[in-house]
Amino acid sequence: MMGKMTVRELGDKLNLTAFCLPNPDAEVTGGYVGDLLSWVMGRAGEGQAWITIMSNRNVAAVAQLTEVACVILAEGVQPDSDLLTAAEAHGINLLGSARDSFTLAVELGKRNKE
Amino acid sequence: MDEKTHTFRYTVHGEDFLSAGEASMHAKRTLKELGYSSDLIRRVSVAMYEGEINMFIHAGGGEAKMEVGENEITVTLIDWGAGIPDVDMAMREGYSTATADIRSLGFGAGMGLPNMKRFADELTVSSTVGVGTKVVMRFAIRNKE
């Protein structure tokens, strides 16, 4: 299992861009990777860092419903303006990285052992 | 359902895909205020959100109702869309009739009804082609936090 780590700490360790960080002290308990929103909605768990390349307002809705700790947009994907607005309105931590989902997941997994 | 049942009604708009989720978000906040367990709230709101997305994609919107009783929460979704010709097929994971546009937004994976079935304690789908679809989901209230 993962040691205690906040979204802010994860962002620092993985050198993520913070697009919107209203809740930096949320604890990250694991990760989930997926772009099909229904799939993510059915499987992602509370407190996970959700890595995706999907960037539209529904991402904020799914993040809110699943209560993931944060959303990480991979591959340099920028949040579209609707997503950013929704994330700000609903208190969703939204970060990003130029790295791909696999690399981000590996790096997130490595933090388990630190 | 009993006398203590509280009923909440929502209109699910068919025009704006990006506004889908308003009903489930409201339901989620309501259930949180009422003090239900996070597991129950998650199951109800995710299942309802899938329903909203379905109504948007396939029916041009519809109506949602959440009834909160002493022992169970019932969510009823009604639309007047095209109807589902083969409900058994629609219940299969991965089966979808959604368009490429919808898929590009991250939906249309054929997980809507399967997810609803997974999260509800009981799911009933009745549909008539050309008339519409009614989905009823029941969630047992096991313990209040």
PDB file of C-alpha atoms in Angstrom:
ATOM      1  CA  MET A   1       0.000   0.000   0.000  1.00  0.00           C
ATOM      2  CA  MET A   2       0.941   3.565  -0.468  1.00  0.00           C
ATOM      3  CA  GLY A   3       2.476   5.643   2.310  1.00  0.00           C
ATOM      4  CA  LYS A   4       0.775   8.862   3.272  1.00  0.00           C
ATOM      5  CA  MET A   5       1.132  11.447   0.558  1.00  0.00           C
ATOM      6  CA  THR A   6      -0.875  14.545  -0.276  1.00  0.00           C
ATOM      7  CA  VAL A   7      -1.738  15.801  -3.748  1.00  0.00           C
ATOM      8  CA  ARG A   8       0.666  18.697  -3.253  1.00  0.00           C
ATOM      9  CA  GLU A   9       3.507  16.286  -2.375  1.00  0.00           C
ATOM     10  CA  LEU A  10       2.663  14.114  -5.372  1.00  0.00           C
ATOM     11  CA  GLY A  11       2.697  17.186  -7.609  1.00  0.00           C
ATOM     12  CA  ASP A  12       6.121  18.172  -6.289  1.00  0.00           C
ATOM     13  CA  LYS A  13       7.611  14.686  -6.551  1.00  0.00           C
ATOM     14  CA  LEU A  14       6.337  14.069 -10.073  1.00  0.00           C
ATOM     15  CA  ASN A  15       6.960  17.659 -11.123  1.00  0.00           C
ATOM     16  CA  LEU A  16       3.359  18.138 -12.235  1.00  0.00           C
ATOM     17  CA  THR A  17       1.789  21.350 -13.478  1.00  0.00           C
ATOM     18  CA  ALA A  18      -1.049  22.459 -11.194  1.00  0.00           C
ATOM     19  CA  PHE A  19      -3.914  23.826 -13.283  1.00  0.00           C
ATOM     20  CA  CYS A  20      -6.232  24.022 -10.324  1.00  0.00           C
ATOM     21  CA  LEU A  21      -5.337  22.967  -6.781  1.00  0.00           C
ATOM     22  CA  PRO A  22      -8.144  23.876  -4.405  1.00  0.00           C
ATOM     23  CA  ASN A  23      -7.574  20.928  -2.103  1.00  0.00           C
ATOM     24  CA  PRO A  24      -3.792  20.322  -1.939  1.00  0.00           C
ATOM     25  CA  ASP A  25      -3.917  18.397   1.340  1.00  0.00           C
ATOM     26  CA  ALA A  26      -6.154  15.635  -0.026  1.00  0.00           C
ATOM     27  CA  GLU A  27      -4.495  12.292   0.601  1.00  0.00           C
ATOM     28  CA  VAL A  28      -3.489  10.143  -2.376  1.00  0.00           C
ATOM     29  CA  THR A  29      -4.145   6.485  -1.662  1.00  0.00           C
ATOM     30  CA  GLY A  30      -3.368   4.992  -5.061  1.00  0.00           C
ATOM     31  CA  GLY A  31      -3.906   5.505  -8.742  1.00  0.00           C
ATOM     32  CA  TYR A  32      -6.174   4.730 -11.653  1.00  0.00           C
ATOM     33  CA  VAL A  33      -5.575   5.114 -15.389  1.00  0.00           C
ATOM     34  CA  GLY A  34      -8.406   5.401 -17.896  1.00  0.00           C
ATOM     35  CA  ASP A  35     -10.023   7.541 -20.579  1.00  0.00           C
ATOM     36  CA  LEU A  36     -13.420   5.908 -20.973  1.00  0.00           C
ATOM     37  CA  LEU A  37     -15.402   7.882 -18.454  1.00  0.00           C
ATOM     38  CA  SER A  38     -17.999   5.219 -17.685  1.00  0.00           C
ATOM     39  CA  TRP A  39     -15.248   2.750 -17.082  1.00  0.00           C
ATOM     40  CA  VAL A  40     -13.460   5.143 -14.758  1.00  0.00           C
ATOM     41  CA  MET A  41     -16.696   5.932 -12.982  1.00  0.00           C
ATOM     42  CA  GLY A  42     -17.304   2.290 -12.296  1.00  0.00           C
ATOM     43  CA  ARG A  43     -13.789   1.462 -11.123  1.00  0.00           C
ATOM     44  CA  ALA A  44     -11.816   4.439  -9.848  1.00  0.00           C
ATOM     45  CA  GLY A  45     -11.779   4.757  -6.090  1.00  0.00           C
ATOM     46  CA  GLU A  46     -11.896   7.479  -3.527  1.00  0.00           C
ATOM     47  CA  GLY A  47      -8.494   9.081  -2.925  1.00  0.00           C
ATOM     48  CA  GLN A  48      -6.852   7.780  -6.086  1.00  0.00           C
ATOM     49  CA  ALA A  49      -4.863   9.891  -8.526  1.00  0.00           C
ATOM     50  CA  TRP A  50      -6.694   9.503 -11.841  1.00  0.00           C
ATOM     51  CA  ILE A  51      -4.434   9.702 -14.896  1.00  0.00           C
ATOM     52  CA  THR A  52      -6.183  10.442 -18.202  1.00  0.00           C
ATOM     53  CA  ILE A  53      -5.824  12.141 -21.579  1.00  0.00           C
ATOM     54  CA  MET A  54      -9.497  13.118 -21.622  1.00  0.00           C
ATOM     55  CA  SER A  55     -10.113  16.820 -21.185  1.00  0.00           C
ATOM     56  CA  ASN A  56     -13.695  18.018 -21.116  1.00  0.00           C
ATOM     57  CA  ARG A  57     -16.106  19.136 -18.434  1.00  0.00           C
ATOM     58  CA  ASN A  58     -17.356  15.610 -17.806  1.00  0.00           C
ATOM     59  CA  VAL A  59     -13.939  14.800 -16.387  1.00  0.00           C
ATOM     60  CA  ALA A  60     -14.738  17.140 -13.495  1.00  0.00           C
ATOM     61  CA  ALA A  61     -18.117  15.473 -13.003  1.00  0.00           C
ATOM     62  CA  VAL A  62     -16.543  12.011 -12.911  1.00  0.00           C
ATOM     63  CA  ALA A  63     -13.807  13.207 -10.541  1.00  0.00           C
ATOM     64  CA  GLN A  64     -16.433  14.640  -8.244  1.00  0.00           C
ATOM     65  CA  LEU A  65     -18.608  11.523  -8.297  1.00  0.00           C
ATOM     66  CA  THR A  66     -15.765   9.101  -7.702  1.00  0.00           C
ATOM     67  CA  GLU A  67     -14.057  11.383  -5.149  1.00  0.00           C
ATOM     68  CA  VAL A  68     -10.623  10.782  -6.590  1.00  0.00           C
ATOM     69  CA  ALA A  69      -7.907  12.852  -4.894  1.00  0.00           C
ATOM     70  CA  CYS A  70      -6.849  14.492  -8.152  1.00  0.00           C
ATOM     71  CA  VAL A  71      -6.925  14.300 -11.925  1.00  0.00           C
ATOM     72  CA  ILE A  72      -3.610  14.188 -13.805  1.00  0.00           C
ATOM     73  CA  LEU A  73      -3.820  15.085 -17.503  1.00  0.00           C
ATOM     74  CA  ALA A  74      -1.090  13.143 -19.312  1.00  0.00           C
ATOM     75  CA  GLU A  75       0.800  13.702 -22.570  1.00  0.00           C
ATOM     76  CA  GLY A  76       0.739  17.477 -22.278  1.00  0.00           C
ATOM     77  CA  VAL A  77      -3.049  17.634 -22.604  1.00  0.00           C
ATOM     78  CA  GLN A  78      -4.326  21.028 -21.513  1.00  0.00           C
ATOM     79  CA  PRO A  79      -7.663  21.314 -19.723  1.00  0.00           C
ATOM     80  CA  ASP A  80     -10.272  22.873 -21.973  1.00  0.00           C
ATOM     81  CA  SER A  81     -11.842  26.004 -20.510  1.00  0.00           C
ATOM     82  CA  ASP A  82     -15.057  24.209 -19.498  1.00  0.00           C
ATOM     83  CA  LEU A  83     -13.081  21.638 -17.559  1.00  0.00           C
ATOM     84  CA  LEU A  84     -11.010  24.259 -15.813  1.00  0.00           C
ATOM     85  CA  THR A  85     -14.110  26.253 -14.879  1.00  0.00           C
ATOM     86  CA  ALA A  86     -15.859  23.123 -13.582  1.00  0.00           C
ATOM     87  CA  ALA A  87     -12.785  22.037 -11.621  1.00  0.00           C
ATOM     88  CA  GLU A  88     -12.554  25.454  -9.986  1.00  0.00           C
ATOM     89  CA  ALA A  89     -16.287  25.497  -9.220  1.00  0.00           C
ATOM     90  CA  HIS A  90     -16.335  22.019  -7.707  1.00  0.00           C
ATOM     91  CA  GLY A  91     -13.015  21.955  -5.894  1.00  0.00           C
ATOM     92  CA  ILE A  92     -11.332  19.366  -8.126  1.00  0.00           C
ATOM     93  CA  ASN A  93      -7.522  19.104  -8.028  1.00  0.00           C
ATOM     94  CA  LEU A  94      -6.417  19.200 -11.659  1.00  0.00           C
ATOM     95  CA  LEU A  95      -2.777  18.679 -12.598  1.00  0.00           C
ATOM     96  CA  GLY A  96      -0.868  17.813 -15.725  1.00  0.00           C
ATOM     97  CA  SER A  97       2.338  16.457 -17.178  1.00  0.00           C
ATOM     98  CA  ALA A  98       4.008  16.069 -20.557  1.00  0.00           C
ATOM     99  CA  ARG A  99       4.721  12.409 -19.755  1.00  0.00           C
ATOM    100  CA  ASP A 100       2.427   9.623 -20.950  1.00  0.00           C
ATOM    101  CA  SER A 101      -0.028   7.716 -18.751  1.00  0.00           C
ATOM    102  CA  PHE A 102       2.198   4.664 -18.442  1.00  0.00           C
ATOM    103  CA  THR A 103       5.218   6.669 -17.305  1.00  0.00           C
ATOM    104  CA  LEU A 104       3.137   8.634 -14.823  1.00  0.00           C
ATOM    105  CA  ALA A 105       1.628   5.432 -13.427  1.00  0.00           C
ATOM    106  CA  VAL A 106       5.090   3.889 -13.025  1.00  0.00           C
ATOM    107  CA  GLU A 107       6.367   6.991 -11.234  1.00  0.00           C
ATOM    108  CA  LEU A 108       3.287   7.107  -9.026  1.00  0.00           C
ATOM    109  CA  GLY A 109       3.813   3.441  -8.211  1.00  0.00           C
ATOM    110  CA  LYS A 110       7.444   4.032  -7.273  1.00  0.00           C
ATOM    111  CA  ARG A 111       6.351   6.511  -4.606  1.00  0.00           C
ATOM    112  CA  ASN A 112       4.738   3.565  -2.860  1.00  0.00           C
ATOM    113  CA  LYS A 113       8.121   2.301  -1.882  1.00  0.00           C
ATOM    114  CA  GLU A 114       9.620   5.538  -0.651  1.00  0.00           C
TER     115      GLU A 114
ATOM    116  CA  MET B   1     -42.000   3.585   0.212  1.00  0.00           C
ATOM    117  CA  ASP B   2     -43.390   5.088   3.356  1.00  0.00           C
ATOM    118  CA  GLU B   3     -44.713   8.372   4.726  1.00  0.00           C
ATOM    119  CA  LYS B   4     -41.269   9.662   5.500  1.00  0.00           C
ATOM    120  CA  THR B   5     -40.205   9.488   1.870  1.00  0.00           C
ATOM    121  CA  HIS B   6     -38.677  12.656   0.449  1.00  0.00           C
ATOM    122  CA  THR B   7     -38.989  13.134  -3.282  1.00  0.00           C
ATOM    123  CA  PHE B   8     -36.603  15.148  -5.448  1.00  0.00           C
ATOM    124  CA  ARG B   9     -37.353  15.794  -9.126  1.00  0.00           C
ATOM    125  CA  TYR B  10     -34.967  16.824 -11.852  1.00  0.00           C
ATOM    126  CA  THR B  11     -35.148  17.686 -15.518  1.00  0.00           C
ATOM    127  CA  VAL B  12     -32.350  16.189 -17.591  1.00  0.00           C
ATOM    128  CA  HIS B  13     -31.624  18.502 -20.494  1.00  0.00           C
ATOM    129  CA  GLY B  14     -31.032  17.060 -23.913  1.00  0.00           C
ATOM    130  CA  GLU B  15     -29.245  19.973 -25.537  1.00  0.00           C
ATOM    131  CA  ASP B  16     -26.012  20.383 -23.655  1.00  0.00           C
ATOM    132  CA  PHE B  17     -23.921  17.289 -23.153  1.00  0.00           C
ATOM    133  CA  LEU B  18     -21.554  19.124 -20.892  1.00  0.00           C
ATOM    134  CA  SER B  19     -24.286  20.005 -18.433  1.00  0.00           C
ATOM    135  CA  ALA B  20     -25.143  16.334 -17.932  1.00  0.00           C
ATOM    136  CA  GLY B  21     -24.587  15.466 -14.312  1.00  0.00           C
ATOM    137  CA  GLU B  22     -26.541  18.297 -12.744  1.00  0.00           C
ATOM    138  CA  ALA B  23     -29.185  15.967 -11.350  1.00  0.00           C
ATOM    139  CA  SER B  24     -26.697  13.465  -9.948  1.00  0.00           C
ATOM    140  CA  MET B  25     -24.538  16.199  -8.436  1.00  0.00           C
ATOM    141  CA  HIS B  26     -27.577  17.670  -6.750  1.00  0.00           C
ATOM    142  CA  ALA B  27     -28.635  14.232  -5.543  1.00  0.00           C
ATOM    143  CA  LYS B  28     -25.158  13.651  -4.196  1.00  0.00           C
ATOM    144  CA  ARG B  29     -25.153  16.915  -2.223  1.00  0.00           C
ATOM    145  CA  THR B  30     -28.629  16.184  -0.902  1.00  0.00           C
ATOM    146  CA  LEU B  31     -27.701  12.697   0.305  1.00  0.00           C
ATOM    147  CA  LYS B  32     -24.536  14.059   1.892  1.00  0.00           C
ATOM    148  CA  GLU B  33     -26.556  16.642   3.804  1.00  0.00           C
ATOM    149  CA  LEU B  34     -28.941  13.916   4.910  1.00  0.00           C
ATOM    150  CA  GLY B  35     -25.945  12.018   6.334  1.00  0.00           C
ATOM    151  CA  TYR B  36     -25.883   8.806   4.308  1.00  0.00           C
ATOM    152  CA  SER B  37     -22.742   6.686   3.981  1.00  0.00           C
ATOM    153  CA  SER B  38     -20.248   7.674   1.302  1.00  0.00           C
ATOM    154  CA  ASP B  39     -20.561   4.227  -0.305  1.00  0.00           C
ATOM    155  CA  LEU B  40     -24.313   4.599  -0.731  1.00  0.00           C
ATOM    156  CA  ILE B  41     -23.977   8.168  -1.999  1.00  0.00           C
ATOM    157  CA  ARG B  42     -21.359   7.086  -4.508  1.00  0.00           C
ATOM    158  CA  ARG B  43     -23.472   4.206  -5.811  1.00  0.00           C
ATOM    159  CA  VAL B  44     -26.596   6.333  -6.172  1.00  0.00           C
ATOM    160  CA  SER B  45     -24.880   9.307  -7.789  1.00  0.00           C
ATOM    161  CA  VAL B  46     -22.741   7.302 -10.219  1.00  0.00           C
ATOM    162  CA  ALA B  47     -25.712   5.211 -11.335  1.00  0.00           C
ATOM    163  CA  MET B  48     -27.803   8.332 -11.744  1.00  0.00           C
ATOM    164  CA  TYR B  49     -25.069  10.060 -13.729  1.00  0.00           C
ATOM    165  CA  GLU B  50     -24.894   7.104 -16.118  1.00  0.00           C
ATOM    166  CA  GLY B  51     -28.651   7.440 -16.505  1.00  0.00           C
ATOM    167  CA  GLU B  52     -28.373  11.139 -17.258  1.00  0.00           C
ATOM    168  CA  ILE B  53     -25.687  10.482 -19.867  1.00  0.00           C
ATOM    169  CA  ASN B  54     -27.864   7.769 -21.437  1.00  0.00           C
ATOM    170  CA  MET B  55     -30.859  10.069 -21.590  1.00  0.00           C
ATOM    171  CA  PHE B  56     -28.741  12.730 -23.238  1.00  0.00           C
ATOM    172  CA  ILE B  57     -27.146  10.408 -25.790  1.00  0.00           C
ATOM    173  CA  HIS B  58     -30.168   8.365 -26.743  1.00  0.00           C
ATOM    174  CA  ALA B  59     -33.302  10.272 -25.844  1.00  0.00           C
ATOM    175  CA  GLY B  60     -32.719  14.022 -25.961  1.00  0.00           C
ATOM    176  CA  GLY B  61     -33.162  14.332 -22.223  1.00  0.00           C
ATOM    177  CA  GLY B  62     -35.839  13.232 -19.805  1.00  0.00           C
ATOM    178  CA  GLU B  63     -36.817  13.306 -16.178  1.00  0.00           C
ATOM    179  CA  ALA B  64     -35.174  11.955 -13.064  1.00  0.00           C
ATOM    180  CA  LYS B  65     -36.708  11.408  -9.666  1.00  0.00           C
ATOM    181  CA  MET B  66     -35.052  10.389  -6.436  1.00  0.00           C
ATOM    182  CA  GLU B  67     -37.170   9.118  -3.562  1.00  0.00           C
ATOM    183  CA  VAL B  68     -35.431   8.807  -0.238  1.00  0.00           C
ATOM    184  CA  GLY B  69     -37.308   6.519   2.126  1.00  0.00           C
ATOM    185  CA  GLU B  70     -36.493   4.992   5.466  1.00  0.00           C
ATOM    186  CA  ASN B  71     -35.066   1.764   4.106  1.00  0.00           C
ATOM    187  CA  GLU B  72     -34.269   2.470   0.495  1.00  0.00           C
ATOM    188  CA  ILE B  73     -33.561   5.084  -2.106  1.00  0.00           C
ATOM    189  CA  THR B  74     -35.340   4.748  -5.419  1.00  0.00           C
ATOM    190  CA  VAL B  75     -34.177   6.534  -8.556  1.00  0.00           C
ATOM    191  CA  THR B  76     -36.574   6.626 -11.504  1.00  0.00           C
ATOM    192  CA  LEU B  77     -35.438   7.816 -14.932  1.00  0.00           C
ATOM    193  CA  ILE B  78     -38.004   8.427 -17.639  1.00  0.00           C
ATOM    194  CA  ASP B  79     -37.501   9.524 -21.222  1.00  0.00           C
ATOM    195  CA  TRP B  80     -39.527   9.726 -24.394  1.00  0.00           C
ATOM    196  CA  GLY B  81     -36.735   8.766 -26.745  1.00  0.00           C
ATOM    197  CA  ALA B  82     -36.314   6.043 -29.328  1.00  0.00           C
ATOM    198  CA  GLY B  83     -36.552   3.202 -26.832  1.00  0.00           C
ATOM    199  CA  ILE B  84     -34.289   0.163 -26.537  1.00  0.00           C
ATOM    200  CA  PRO B  85     -35.081  -2.609 -29.071  1.00  0.00           C
ATOM    201  CA  ASP B  86     -33.145  -5.280 -27.152  1.00  0.00           C
ATOM    202  CA  VAL B  87     -32.709  -4.625 -23.446  1.00  0.00           C
ATOM    203  CA  ASP B  88     -30.648  -7.809 -22.889  1.00  0.00           C
ATOM    204  CA  MET B  89     -28.182  -6.648 -25.512  1.00  0.00           C
ATOM    205  CA  ALA B  90     -28.042  -3.156 -23.987  1.00  0.00           C
ATOM    206  CA  MET B  91     -27.197  -4.715 -20.613  1.00  0.00           C
ATOM    207  CA  ARG B  92     -24.027  -6.299 -22.018  1.00  0.00           C
ATOM    208  CA  GLU B  93     -20.761  -4.631 -21.146  1.00  0.00           C
ATOM    209  CA  GLY B  94     -19.226  -3.078 -24.231  1.00  0.00           C
ATOM    210  CA  TYR B  95     -22.381  -2.991 -26.344  1.00  0.00           C
ATOM    211  CA  SER B  96     -23.152   0.546 -27.451  1.00  0.00           C
ATOM    212  CA  THR B  97     -25.031   2.358 -30.183  1.00  0.00           C
ATOM    213  CA  ALA B  98     -23.459   5.731 -29.334  1.00  0.00           C
ATOM    214  CA  THR B  99     -21.931   7.812 -32.116  1.00  0.00           C
ATOM    215  CA  ALA B 100     -18.252   8.579 -32.688  1.00  0.00           C
ATOM    216  CA  ASP B 101     -18.848  12.120 -31.377  1.00  0.00           C
ATOM    217  CA  ILE B 102     -20.025  10.763 -28.053  1.00  0.00           C
ATOM    218  CA  ARG B 103     -17.127   8.318 -27.941  1.00  0.00           C
ATOM    219  CA  SER B 104     -14.668  11.137 -28.493  1.00  0.00           C
ATOM    220  CA  LEU B 105     -16.025  12.727 -25.313  1.00  0.00           C
ATOM    221  CA  GLY B 106     -15.198   9.597 -23.347  1.00  0.00           C
ATOM    222  CA  PHE B 107     -18.621   7.995 -23.256  1.00  0.00           C
ATOM    223  CA  GLY B 108     -20.287   5.349 -25.377  1.00  0.00           C
ATOM    224  CA  ALA B 109     -18.149   2.517 -24.031  1.00  0.00           C
ATOM    225  CA  GLY B 110     -21.195   0.348 -23.467  1.00  0.00           C
ATOM    226  CA  MET B 111     -20.854   0.568 -19.710  1.00  0.00           C
ATOM    227  CA  GLY B 112     -23.868   2.706 -18.835  1.00  0.00           C
ATOM    228  CA  LEU B 113     -26.553   0.159 -18.020  1.00  0.00           C
ATOM    229  CA  PRO B 114     -23.995  -2.422 -16.759  1.00  0.00           C
ATOM    230  CA  ASN B 115     -22.657   0.166 -14.319  1.00  0.00           C
ATOM    231  CA  MET B 116     -26.165   1.040 -13.209  1.00  0.00           C
ATOM    232  CA  LYS B 117     -26.861  -2.634 -12.591  1.00  0.00           C
ATOM    233  CA  ARG B 118     -23.617  -2.993 -10.717  1.00  0.00           C
ATOM    234  CA  PHE B 119     -24.261  -0.103  -8.383  1.00  0.00           C
ATOM    235  CA  ALA B 120     -27.977  -0.530  -7.728  1.00  0.00           C
ATOM    236  CA  ASP B 121     -29.351  -3.334  -5.579  1.00  0.00           C
ATOM    237  CA  GLU B 122     -32.124  -3.750  -8.103  1.00  0.00           C
ATOM    238  CA  LEU B 123     -32.491  -2.442 -11.645  1.00  0.00           C
ATOM    239  CA  THR B 124     -35.596  -2.598 -13.788  1.00  0.00           C
ATOM    240  CA  VAL B 125     -35.577  -1.419 -17.398  1.00  0.00           C
ATOM    241  CA  SER B 126     -38.813  -1.168 -19.340  1.00  0.00           C
ATOM    242  CA  SER B 127     -38.692   0.205 -22.829  1.00  0.00           C
ATOM    243  CA  THR B 128     -40.932   0.471 -25.857  1.00  0.00           C
ATOM    244  CA  VAL B 129     -39.446   1.344 -29.228  1.00  0.00           C
ATOM    245  CA  GLY B 130     -40.737   4.702 -30.392  1.00  0.00           C
ATOM    246  CA  VAL B 131     -42.268   5.506 -27.005  1.00  0.00           C
ATOM    247  CA  GLY B 132     -39.477   5.722 -24.462  1.00  0.00           C
ATOM    248  CA  THR B 133     -37.689   4.091 -21.591  1.00  0.00           C
ATOM    249  CA  LYS B 134     -38.188   3.847 -17.866  1.00  0.00           C
ATOM    250  CA  VAL B 135     -35.391   2.792 -15.569  1.00  0.00           C
ATOM    251  CA  VAL B 136     -35.985   2.152 -11.877  1.00  0.00           C
ATOM    252  CA  MET B 137     -33.065   1.603  -9.519  1.00  0.00           C
ATOM    253  CA  ARG B 138     -33.371   0.662  -5.880  1.00  0.00           C
ATOM    254  CA  PHE B 139     -30.633   1.104  -3.321  1.00  0.00           C
ATOM    255  CA  ALA B 140     -31.015  -0.438   0.129  1.00  0.00           C
ATOM    256  CA  ILE B 141     -30.055   1.803   3.018  1.00  0.00           C
ATOM    257  CA  ARG B 142     -27.964  -0.470   5.193  1.00  0.00           C
ATOM    258  CA  ASN B 143     -26.604   1.910   7.765  1.00  0.00           C
ATOM    259  CA  LYS B 144     -26.516   5.606   8.296  1.00  0.00           C
ATOM    260  CA  GLU B 145     -23.123   7.101   9.078  1.00  0.00           C
TER     261      GLU B 145
END
